[in-house]
Amino acid sequence: MLLGGVLLAVQAALQLAGALDLPAGSCAFEESTCDFDSVFEFLPWILNEEGHYIYVDTSFAKQGEKAVLLSSDVQTEEWSCLRLVYQITTSSGSPSEPSRLNLYVRFDDESFDRLLWSAKEPSDSWLIASLDLQNSSKKFKILIEGVLGHGNTASIALFEIKITTGYCIECDFEENHLCGFVNRWNPNVNWFVGGGNMRNSHSILPQDHTFRSELGHYMYVDSVYVTHYQEVAQLISPVTTAPMSGCLLFYYQLQQGNDSIFSVYTRDAAGLYEEIWKMGNPGNADWNLAEVEFSAPYPMEVIFEVAFNGPKGGYVALDDISFSPVPCQNQTERPFSAVEASCNFEEDLCNFYQDKEGPGWTRVKVKPNMHRAGDHTSGLGYFLMANTKFTSQPGYIGRLYGPSLPGNWQYCLRFYYAIYGFLKMSDTLAVYIFEENHMVQDKIWSVLESPRGVWMQAEITFKKPMPTKVVFMSLCKSFWDCGLVALDDITIELGSCSSPEKLPTPPGECTFEQDECAFTQERRNRSSWHRRRGETPTSYTGPKGDHTTGVGYYMYIEASHMVYGQKARLLSRPLRGVTGKHCLTLFYHMYGAGTGLLNVYLKKEGDSEESLLWRRKGEQSISWLRVLIEYTCERRHQIIFEAIRGVSIRSDIAIDDVKFQAGSCAEMEDITQHSSGYSEDLNEIEY
């Protein structure tokens, strides 16, 4: 075994809990693997002869092989934190394919495992991963996958896995692992563990807040070690792994006369800092409570930072960090709601409204046809249109106001727009931020140039100190240059639109933006499915752009490379059979006078026959249309997308934005087919 040399050193530092009182989904690997079992089809995880950890390495396995560990059923009705103590080792040098450790969550009613976390960096010591588990009434299993990389001494080991109730950014610092908080090392000043009869400081340190005794622990930083002005100590939380928004609370204490600067920041994956709290009045000599509005829509760290101006600043102590998913008590503004700030216009204008000068925007619906595109949501529903009388109106202005947004938050605004008829694009559609308190409008975006008649996605990140509203404005400047502006699927969320590290993409979703995902083809040649962006080469057939953003990728068949009746087949990866209903959602594009067929088949493992789930024949619309296909299958299976070339080269067929979900299609959000009158695209077939 390759890891034995470091075991004794870490046992003293990692005493998380005994095996007897570990909750479900947890194991200390002392004498057994608890409720975890190695999956038979893969390598086994080996329990070390002296206990304490399990491992897989190249002493008995080949490079590229994997070991899979599966738990019994786990349920987290309250938000919980999973902490995994692990180590990845390799031979010297940087292997081209390093070992990787992946952790998945497997719900019983889903065909896909959800990737929660992945690591590949080797280490000569044990590391802690802290992973948030959102509260859910559904039972699930934890699946841990170790994939051995190149190298003669590759090894992966697990020391402990433990699930506890609460958020991973919470900590009372009573356990030796410090909840995964780490100190950014500074040769002069650092955060230390205080309490527990420790007397490592020249200062007179306080009792902890948790137990109000010398037996409890807390974190502190002391200026006695400062040698230069503006020395900085940082205590860094685990990275959040699930979206959260609410109130961050913690207790702090300062030695009287302290002139240090105590601040709290968030930091995203790009290293961008944002200050969310700064100590003002030091308060009393006892522990002081701080309440901070906190939002992490994507992975973030919380950083507690103390900057000292000199060696006489005394100490700063920190204890009992907690989080609540509700606004802080000192918050007077109405909390932000992404649902209330968004709209797809299928039912009404939601919380959007127009000014009193008259209705510049009209809610419309276009039936599928070959001349004018339908809405973006489904191709069959409603959207907003400015200047819909199809007559020129010089000086026309249409304003659409969104709901009020609380100030001092960063927002990501996304929406889809399409332009028709204008000779000059500039300012045909613009977005303003309206500050309610100062009656000021600030333009943050406008159309410069855009393909005509294509739904294009726009993303705008903004932040204002005061309450604001988003205003969409359409302008027709002259009699000779008026047209139509369409607007749909407006969403407003907290955070930046351009975060470099998003949360993992839900399994079973593919937009084809990066690659073909896990789809495969029976053959690859000129008559196969092709990944493309923009228009297809042949005129009067195929989409002008993809459905996801308007400028992204989709999959299609090029009819000019095929003969009449020739087929192209795109296969999903094998899907796990489960009880209950599945809902497959996709967007398809069938435009062209010679369009053939698009079929969706279900193929069960071991069966030679395929079952038809859904079919469309002939030209359908110039728009992307959405279909929801419901089916059940308790056996391992694949979904096959088959396109058949029609009678002429104007027979391109495309698909985009494929999504597999558990449950019936009627349970999916924003199902617009029910209100659009085109319910034939909701299919239910049972096998």
XYZ file of C-alpha atoms in Angstrom:
687
model
C 0.000 0.000 0.000
C 1.364 3.409 -1.023
C -0.123 5.638 1.705
C 0.879 3.996 4.963
C 3.703 6.415 5.737
C 1.450 9.407 6.330
C -1.309 7.697 8.290
C 0.008 8.238 11.793
C 0.560 11.920 11.144
C -3.023 12.555 10.104
C -4.833 10.467 12.711
C -4.217 13.071 15.375
C -5.406 15.862 13.111
C -8.535 14.198 11.721
C -10.659 12.796 14.533
C -14.060 13.575 13.100
C -16.242 11.041 14.859
C -16.424 7.437 15.954
C -17.941 4.851 13.672
C -20.732 4.040 16.111
C -22.438 7.436 16.031
C -21.986 8.309 12.375
C -25.243 9.223 10.563
C -26.535 7.481 7.412
C -24.291 7.957 4.417
C -21.215 8.285 6.661
C -18.286 6.002 7.414
C -14.926 6.250 9.216
C -13.648 3.028 7.563
C -12.240 1.767 10.865
C -13.196 -1.905 10.596
C -15.535 -2.001 7.612
C -17.050 0.095 4.833
C -20.261 0.584 6.913
C -23.280 0.906 4.608
C -21.095 1.369 1.521
C -20.422 -1.467 -0.937
C -18.090 -1.760 -3.902
C -19.995 -2.071 -7.187
C -19.353 -5.548 -8.594
C -18.746 -4.479 -12.209
C -15.694 -2.411 -11.216
C -12.558 -2.690 -9.078
C -13.131 -3.180 -5.348
C -12.111 -0.610 -2.756
C -9.660 -2.263 -0.349
C -9.910 -1.773 3.421
C -6.454 -1.177 4.891
C -5.384 -4.108 7.121
C -5.121 -1.829 10.156
C -8.333 -0.017 9.339
C -8.664 3.747 9.134
C -9.094 4.088 5.355
C -9.908 2.361 2.065
C -7.922 2.632 -1.139
C -7.387 1.609 -4.747
C -3.958 1.731 -6.403
C -1.865 0.468 -9.298
C -0.329 -2.348 -7.241
C -3.369 -4.460 -8.185
C -5.118 -2.424 -10.887
C -4.325 -1.055 -14.329
C -4.182 2.563 -15.348
C -7.573 3.867 -16.406
C -9.541 1.323 -14.360
C -12.089 2.568 -11.851
C -13.401 1.576 -8.443
C -16.978 2.519 -7.498
C -18.405 2.701 -3.966
C -22.174 2.954 -3.471
C -23.998 3.854 -0.247
C -27.334 2.669 1.039
C -30.317 5.036 0.896
C -29.747 8.505 2.365
C -32.306 11.241 3.000
C -31.569 14.866 3.846
C -34.856 16.535 4.769
C -32.778 19.436 6.100
C -29.873 21.135 4.342
C -26.765 19.064 5.096
C -23.016 19.098 4.593
C -21.049 16.127 3.314
C -17.344 16.168 4.250
C -14.970 13.794 2.532
C -11.382 13.242 3.708
C -9.341 11.905 0.808
C -5.904 11.699 -0.776
C -4.710 11.292 -4.365
C -1.065 10.352 -4.898
C 1.002 9.789 -8.007
C 4.601 9.268 -9.064
C 6.849 12.280 -9.559
C 6.185 14.385 -12.611
C 2.895 15.591 -14.062
C 1.052 12.711 -15.698
C -0.913 13.523 -18.830
C -3.916 11.710 -17.364
C -3.972 12.124 -13.568
C -6.065 10.038 -11.205
C -9.502 11.447 -10.512
C -11.959 11.141 -7.635
C -15.620 11.857 -8.407
C -18.624 12.012 -6.094
C -22.134 11.600 -7.494
C -25.642 11.684 -6.045
C -28.013 9.026 -7.413
C -31.766 9.542 -7.026
C -33.873 6.418 -7.416
C -36.187 7.992 -10.010
C -33.458 9.443 -12.264
C -31.623 7.731 -15.108
C -28.515 9.863 -14.576
C -26.135 10.293 -11.653
C -25.586 13.913 -10.627
C -21.923 14.910 -10.405
C -21.511 16.860 -7.172
C -17.723 17.152 -6.967
C -14.519 16.083 -8.706
C -10.807 16.299 -7.809
C -7.593 15.312 -9.575
C -4.829 17.262 -7.811
C -2.302 14.966 -6.096
C -1.294 15.661 -2.497
C 1.159 14.316 0.079
C -1.403 14.800 2.868
C -5.086 14.223 3.537
C -7.468 16.859 2.163
C -11.043 17.761 3.113
C -13.833 18.403 0.598
C -17.000 20.062 1.916
C -20.094 19.577 -0.238
C -23.548 21.070 0.310
C -26.560 18.734 0.043
C -29.801 20.631 -0.515
C -32.793 19.575 1.547
C -35.018 17.086 -0.242
C -37.715 14.583 0.668
C -36.394 12.201 -2.010
C -34.064 9.376 -1.041
C -30.738 9.080 -2.821
C -27.471 7.153 -2.799
C -23.914 8.462 -2.726
C -21.636 7.093 -5.428
C -17.865 7.579 -5.121
C -15.790 6.817 -8.208
C -11.996 6.569 -8.221
C -10.338 6.469 -11.657
C -6.636 5.587 -11.680
C -4.431 7.723 -13.883
C -1.050 7.149 -15.465
C 1.975 6.390 -13.308
C 3.373 3.330 -11.607
C 2.428 4.522 -8.130
C -1.015 6.035 -8.654
C -3.292 5.728 -5.621
C -6.616 7.054 -4.310
C -7.660 6.712 -0.655
C -10.692 7.677 1.455
C -10.216 8.330 5.166
C -13.760 9.331 6.114
C -17.074 10.486 4.755
C -19.530 12.216 7.059
C -22.915 13.904 6.580
C -24.079 16.442 9.170
C -27.094 18.742 9.279
C -26.294 22.343 8.392
C -24.469 24.392 5.770
C -20.820 23.763 4.923
C -19.919 27.412 5.566
C -21.146 27.062 9.168
C -18.641 26.319 11.929
C -18.215 26.528 15.706
C -14.537 25.431 15.446
C -14.992 22.713 18.072
C -13.714 19.886 15.857
C -10.151 19.507 14.673
C -11.026 19.638 11.000
C -12.312 23.236 11.473
C -15.192 22.492 9.070
C -12.826 22.723 6.118
C -11.851 26.357 6.816
C -8.240 27.061 5.853
C -5.752 29.768 6.670
C -4.011 31.631 3.854
C -0.484 31.284 5.115
C 1.341 34.492 6.015
C 4.853 34.211 7.502
C 4.025 36.870 10.104
C 0.333 36.833 11.002
C -2.218 33.993 10.771
C -5.492 32.751 12.232
C -5.030 30.279 15.101
C -7.331 28.026 17.123
C -8.014 29.560 20.527
C -9.621 28.174 23.671
C -9.345 24.704 25.144
C -6.851 25.980 27.756
C -4.514 27.019 24.926
C -2.176 29.858 25.823
C -0.158 30.447 22.680
C -0.612 34.212 22.641
C 0.891 37.073 24.609
C -2.580 38.668 24.684
C -5.302 37.847 27.186
C -7.706 35.824 25.041
C -11.454 35.429 25.666
C -13.599 32.448 26.476
C -15.298 30.963 23.435
C -18.857 31.933 22.480
C -20.251 28.427 21.926
C -19.845 27.100 25.488
C -18.858 30.308 27.285
C -15.953 28.467 28.851
C -12.254 27.840 28.422
C -13.035 24.356 27.099
C -14.597 25.685 23.898
C -12.726 26.813 20.780
C -12.743 29.734 18.385
C -10.443 31.302 15.801
C -8.311 34.350 16.529
C -5.579 36.464 15.010
C -3.168 38.497 17.151
C -1.277 41.640 16.187
C 1.645 40.720 18.444
C 3.150 38.848 15.488
C 2.820 41.781 13.087
C 6.131 43.109 11.769
C 4.906 45.449 9.008
C 2.017 47.816 8.555
C -1.049 46.453 6.743
C -0.274 42.819 7.508
C -3.291 40.743 6.450
C -4.637 37.442 7.833
C -7.321 35.552 5.904
C -9.549 32.684 7.043
C -11.180 31.039 4.011
C -14.389 28.976 4.054
C -15.087 25.894 1.935
C -16.370 26.675 -1.559
C -20.170 26.610 -1.798
C -21.425 23.818 -4.050
C -25.142 24.673 -4.205
C -26.949 27.995 -4.752
C -27.823 29.747 -1.510
C -29.068 33.154 -0.465
C -29.921 34.501 2.959
C -28.265 35.759 6.127
C -24.702 34.962 7.217
C -24.248 35.355 10.979
C -21.114 35.209 13.108
C -19.797 36.401 16.466
C -16.631 38.451 16.790
C -14.680 40.082 19.596
C -11.938 42.701 19.554
C -9.456 43.691 22.194
C -10.283 47.209 23.338
C -8.282 49.894 21.557
C -7.845 47.696 18.513
C -7.347 49.778 15.357
C -7.335 46.840 12.964
C -9.698 46.524 9.975
C -11.981 43.492 10.094
C -13.833 42.712 6.827
C -15.720 39.885 5.165
C -15.436 39.200 1.424
C -16.765 36.754 -1.116
C -14.433 35.396 -3.796
C -15.505 33.550 -6.942
C -13.566 31.063 -9.063
C -11.945 33.889 -11.064
C -10.494 35.354 -7.852
C -12.848 38.364 -7.878
C -13.314 39.797 -4.379
C -16.451 41.596 -3.213
C -16.702 43.152 0.239
C -19.995 42.255 1.932
C -19.280 43.504 5.477
C -16.848 45.799 7.259
C -16.649 46.415 10.970
C -17.755 49.890 11.907
C -18.215 50.535 15.614
C -16.160 47.849 17.459
C -19.021 47.345 19.904
C -18.563 46.108 23.451
C -15.769 44.021 24.928
C -17.891 40.866 24.791
C -18.886 38.860 21.740
C -20.728 40.925 19.096
C -23.199 39.494 16.568
C -22.822 40.432 12.907
C -25.577 39.800 10.340
C -24.639 39.989 6.666
C -26.791 39.545 3.556
C -25.117 36.749 1.592
C -25.803 35.324 -1.856
C -23.875 32.556 -3.633
C -25.670 31.697 -6.897
C -22.508 29.926 -8.080
C -19.397 28.552 -6.300
C -17.930 31.074 -3.838
C -15.690 31.279 -0.799
C -16.301 33.479 2.239
C -13.125 35.189 3.473
C -12.749 36.673 6.959
C -9.895 39.167 6.733
C -8.115 41.198 9.401
C -5.669 43.922 8.346
C -3.376 45.271 11.079
C -1.816 48.714 11.127
C 0.832 47.791 13.684
C 1.865 45.413 16.503
C -0.317 47.098 19.161
C -3.681 46.309 17.679
C -4.471 43.369 19.984
C -6.506 40.377 18.899
C -9.617 39.720 16.796
C -11.613 36.568 17.618
C -14.263 34.780 15.525
C -16.771 32.072 16.513
C -20.065 30.388 15.666
C -20.483 31.126 11.965
C -24.005 30.211 10.855
C -26.315 30.728 7.900
C -30.075 31.158 7.550
C -31.903 30.982 4.197
C -34.094 33.966 5.151
C -33.176 37.678 5.040
C -31.340 39.166 8.015
C -33.428 40.846 10.698
C -31.789 44.184 9.904
C -32.928 43.898 6.276
C -35.789 46.337 5.588
C -36.158 45.849 1.823
C -38.355 43.115 0.401
C -36.125 40.109 -0.439
C -35.334 39.435 -4.079
C -37.260 36.682 -5.852
C -35.948 35.363 -9.177
C -39.392 33.922 -9.968
C -41.147 37.265 -9.484
C -38.500 39.086 -11.552
C -38.749 36.732 -14.560
C -41.364 36.108 -17.248
C -41.968 34.001 -20.374
C -45.283 35.804 -21.111
C -47.244 32.585 -21.576
C -50.027 33.602 -19.171
C -49.691 37.401 -18.918
C -47.076 40.129 -18.380
C -46.188 38.697 -14.935
C -44.815 41.597 -12.840
C -43.826 43.675 -15.858
C -45.881 46.708 -16.917
C -45.919 49.573 -19.434
C -45.884 53.319 -18.859
C -48.991 55.470 -19.049
C -48.198 56.823 -22.519
C -49.845 53.821 -24.105
C -49.258 50.141 -24.826
C -46.058 50.064 -26.862
C -45.603 46.329 -26.313
C -48.278 43.802 -27.242
C -48.474 40.179 -26.159
C -48.874 38.057 -29.294
C -48.773 34.442 -30.497
C -47.845 33.169 -33.951
C -48.968 29.765 -35.194
C -46.206 27.580 -36.659
C -45.638 28.659 -40.264
C -42.920 29.079 -42.870
C -42.796 32.879 -42.866
C -42.670 34.278 -39.330
C -41.023 32.767 -36.246
C -42.998 31.895 -33.135
C -41.949 32.548 -29.550
C -38.638 31.406 -28.063
C -40.088 29.397 -25.159
C -41.680 26.668 -27.254
C -42.234 28.027 -30.777
C -45.952 27.787 -30.033
C -46.574 30.279 -27.239
C -46.703 33.994 -26.460
C -44.081 36.729 -26.633
C -44.006 40.535 -26.664
C -43.901 42.560 -29.863
C -43.270 46.298 -30.181
C -44.893 48.187 -33.098
C -47.123 45.254 -34.023
C -49.504 47.213 -36.278
C -47.113 46.570 -39.177
C -47.238 50.258 -40.079
C -44.483 52.828 -39.742
C -44.765 55.053 -36.698
C -41.923 57.607 -36.648
C -40.998 58.693 -33.141
C -42.587 55.593 -31.673
C -41.257 54.563 -28.244
C -42.314 51.541 -26.253
C -41.240 51.133 -22.609
C -41.584 47.951 -20.582
C -40.793 48.172 -16.846
C -39.736 45.242 -14.684
C -40.422 44.752 -10.954
C -38.466 46.654 -8.302
C -35.076 45.109 -7.436
C -33.383 45.643 -4.027
C -30.263 47.792 -4.144
C -26.630 46.818 -3.568
C -26.947 43.365 -5.157
C -25.285 42.140 -8.327
C -27.816 40.899 -10.892
C -27.650 38.885 -14.095
C -30.304 39.865 -16.642
C -30.910 37.441 -19.521
C -33.500 37.766 -22.262
C -34.159 36.818 -25.889
C -34.918 39.311 -28.645
C -35.537 39.229 -32.403
C -35.425 42.146 -34.859
C -37.484 42.405 -38.055
C -37.522 45.035 -40.798
C -35.219 47.779 -39.480
C -32.581 49.058 -41.915
C -30.435 50.347 -39.054
C -30.151 48.225 -35.912
C -28.709 50.826 -33.543
C -30.968 51.491 -30.536
C -33.939 49.612 -31.988
C -33.928 47.906 -28.574
C -32.175 49.225 -25.486
C -32.133 48.331 -21.785
C -32.055 50.988 -19.073
C -31.711 50.848 -15.314
C -34.212 53.140 -13.622
C -33.218 54.291 -10.110
C -36.509 54.860 -8.347
C -35.205 57.177 -5.625
C -33.391 59.547 -7.991
C -35.633 59.169 -11.063
C -32.520 58.527 -13.161
C -32.280 56.211 -16.175
C -28.924 54.699 -17.130
C -28.558 52.820 -20.442
C -26.660 49.557 -19.894
C -27.214 47.774 -23.224
C -28.488 48.319 -26.766
C -28.625 46.435 -30.055
C -25.692 47.226 -32.328
C -26.032 44.600 -35.034
C -28.030 41.387 -35.093
C -29.225 38.752 -37.567
C -32.788 39.533 -38.541
C -35.538 37.153 -37.540
C -33.374 35.082 -35.149
C -33.978 34.801 -31.421
C -30.754 36.103 -29.857
C -29.792 35.844 -26.190
C -28.490 38.896 -24.339
C -26.725 38.762 -20.954
C -26.122 41.843 -18.813
C -24.524 42.049 -15.362
C -25.321 45.161 -13.311
C -25.264 46.473 -9.767
C -26.701 49.675 -8.305
C -26.640 50.913 -4.701
C -30.304 51.939 -4.721
C -33.534 50.061 -5.599
C -33.884 49.823 -9.379
C -36.092 48.620 -12.200
C -35.069 47.211 -15.566
C -36.646 49.075 -18.504
C -36.819 47.689 -22.062
C -37.205 50.457 -24.635
C -37.940 50.066 -28.351
C -37.447 53.086 -30.599
C -38.511 53.857 -34.166
C -36.616 56.969 -35.307
C -37.954 57.745 -38.786
C -40.812 57.018 -41.154
C -38.525 55.089 -43.508
C -36.906 52.883 -40.915
C -39.439 51.241 -38.626
C -39.782 47.556 -37.927
C -40.690 44.989 -35.315
C -38.926 44.100 -32.070
C -39.788 40.833 -30.289
C -38.961 40.039 -26.638
C -39.277 36.785 -24.675
C -38.015 34.678 -21.747
C -36.722 37.399 -19.416
C -34.887 36.125 -16.331
C -33.167 38.067 -13.551
C -30.941 36.172 -11.111
C -28.433 37.108 -8.434
C -24.746 37.081 -9.356
C -22.648 37.669 -12.443
C -23.637 36.343 -15.874
C -20.004 35.606 -16.681
C -18.985 33.548 -13.650
C -16.078 31.339 -14.814
C -17.157 28.369 -12.701
C -20.821 27.576 -12.832
C -22.434 24.865 -10.775
C -22.333 21.450 -12.482
C -24.702 21.129 -15.436
C -27.642 18.911 -14.457
C -27.181 15.417 -15.878
C -29.133 14.574 -18.983
C -28.944 18.089 -20.443
C -27.121 18.947 -23.645
C -27.024 22.244 -25.527
C -24.213 21.105 -27.857
C -22.317 24.304 -27.051
C -19.108 22.511 -26.040
C -19.394 19.162 -27.818
C -21.876 16.388 -28.542
C -22.068 15.512 -24.827
C -22.430 11.756 -24.354
C -24.252 11.167 -27.643
C -22.738 8.727 -30.147
C -23.410 7.825 -33.769
C -23.603 4.475 -35.533
C -21.328 5.897 -38.219
C -19.595 9.188 -38.944
C -19.467 10.468 -42.513
C -20.990 13.192 -44.658
C -24.458 11.742 -44.113
C -24.224 11.669 -40.279
C -25.514 14.174 -37.755
C -23.233 17.250 -37.721
C -22.622 19.880 -35.048
C -22.948 23.372 -36.504
C -23.512 27.038 -35.701
C -25.173 29.705 -37.849
C -27.162 28.968 -40.994
C -27.011 25.679 -42.875
C -25.377 25.832 -46.345
C -28.571 25.209 -48.358
C -31.039 28.073 -48.766
C -34.690 27.814 -47.733
C -34.059 25.014 -45.246
C -32.548 24.565 -41.796
C -32.302 27.053 -38.899
C -30.628 30.473 -39.057
C -29.141 29.964 -35.598
C -29.335 27.639 -32.610
C -32.084 27.731 -29.987
C -29.839 28.173 -26.924
C -28.363 31.600 -27.691
C -28.942 32.286 -31.392
C -25.197 32.135 -32.060
C -24.368 28.739 -30.574
C -24.325 25.145 -31.791
C -26.954 22.583 -32.712
C -27.026 19.132 -34.365
C -28.417 18.725 -37.881
C -28.396 16.606 -41.040
C -27.140 18.175 -44.283
C -29.589 16.918 -46.893
C -27.334 17.841 -49.818
C -24.908 15.119 -48.634
C -27.606 12.442 -48.508
C -29.987 10.655 -50.842
C -33.731 10.302 -50.494
C -34.635 8.006 -47.582
C -31.117 7.912 -46.107
C -30.991 7.865 -42.285
C -28.764 9.465 -39.650
C -29.009 8.161 -36.067
C -27.853 9.878 -32.883
C -27.767 7.657 -29.774
C -27.839 8.676 -26.133
C -25.502 6.985 -23.714
C -27.057 3.992 -21.884
C -29.601 5.199 -19.334
C -30.356 3.434 -16.071
C -33.839 1.974 -15.917
C -35.959 3.257 -13.026
C -39.563 3.077 -11.917
C -41.829 5.974 -12.697
C -42.138 8.297 -15.639
C -39.406 10.037 -17.639
C -39.818 13.299 -19.541
C -37.631 13.965 -22.572
C -37.626 17.564 -23.781
C -36.014 18.776 -26.992
C -36.278 21.511 -29.589
C -36.486 20.503 -33.230
C -36.335 22.457 -36.488
C -38.003 21.133 -39.664
C -38.088 23.820 -42.348
C -37.822 23.129 -46.083
C -40.216 22.075 -48.823
C -38.640 18.605 -49.087
C -38.316 17.847 -45.356
C -38.453 14.159 -44.445
C -38.979 12.538 -41.015
C -37.689 12.945 -37.464
C -38.209 9.919 -35.227
C -37.419 9.313 -31.555
C -36.996 5.665 -30.535
C -36.563 3.791 -27.267
C -34.138 0.841 -27.384
C -34.054 -1.480 -24.373
C -30.894 -3.376 -23.539
C -31.093 -6.912 -24.892
C -33.942 -6.170 -27.317
C -33.422 -6.158 -31.065
C -36.607 -4.167 -31.680
C -36.906 -0.426 -31.095
C -40.095 1.276 -29.890
C -41.262 4.504 -31.558
C -41.865 7.261 -28.995
C -42.550 10.240 -31.280
C -42.529 11.204 -34.965
C -42.798 14.318 -37.135
C -43.084 14.262 -40.924
C -42.614 17.038 -43.447
C -42.114 20.778 -43.079
C -43.292 22.104 -39.694
C -42.184 25.698 -39.087
C -39.425 28.230 -39.603
C -39.199 28.288 -35.779
C -37.586 25.970 -33.273
C -40.455 23.942 -31.774
C -40.458 22.237 -28.404
C -41.697 18.719 -27.781
C -42.146 16.866 -24.494
C -42.076 13.081 -24.743
C -43.173 11.020 -21.757
C -42.259 7.361 -21.348
C -41.540 4.690 -18.738
C -38.794 2.074 -18.802
C -37.468 0.010 -15.896
C -34.629 -1.528 -17.901
C -31.328 -0.093 -19.067
C -32.030 1.682 -22.356
C -31.012 4.263 -24.962
C -32.886 7.041 -26.742
C -32.250 7.313 -30.501
C -32.852 10.410 -32.645
C -33.317 9.356 -36.267
C -33.524 11.883 -39.118
C -34.528 10.684 -42.607
C -33.725 12.771 -45.656
C -36.724 13.909 -47.719
C -37.374 14.238 -51.442
C -35.102 17.244 -52.068
C -32.007 18.988 -50.728
C -34.325 21.370 -48.860
C -34.653 18.742 -46.175
C -32.278 19.800 -43.353
C -33.479 18.683 -39.897
C -31.981 19.990 -36.619
C -32.299 19.370 -32.869
C -31.060 21.367 -29.854
C -31.363 21.694 -26.062
C -32.069 18.045 -25.214
C -33.038 17.357 -21.613
C -33.894 14.142 -19.740
C -35.835 14.585 -16.480
C -37.472 12.366 -13.909
C -41.220 12.605 -13.476
C -44.152 13.217 -15.770
C -44.006 15.976 -18.351
C -47.023 17.609 -16.701
C -44.855 18.232 -13.619
C -42.190 20.151 -15.553
C -42.206 23.919 -15.125
C -43.219 26.306 -17.888
C -45.011 23.754 -20.032
C -46.542 26.113 -22.548
C -48.145 23.528 -24.792
C -51.165 23.268 -22.500
C -52.016 26.928 -23.021
C -50.954 27.160 -26.657
C -53.481 24.807 -28.174
C -50.856 22.513 -29.693
C -51.046 19.661 -27.216
C -50.181 17.037 -29.839
C -46.516 17.604 -28.942
C -47.079 16.163 -25.463
C -46.755 12.414 -25.941
C -47.164 9.609 -23.428
C -46.143 6.068 -24.338
C -45.600 3.229 -21.871
C -43.448 0.156 -22.449
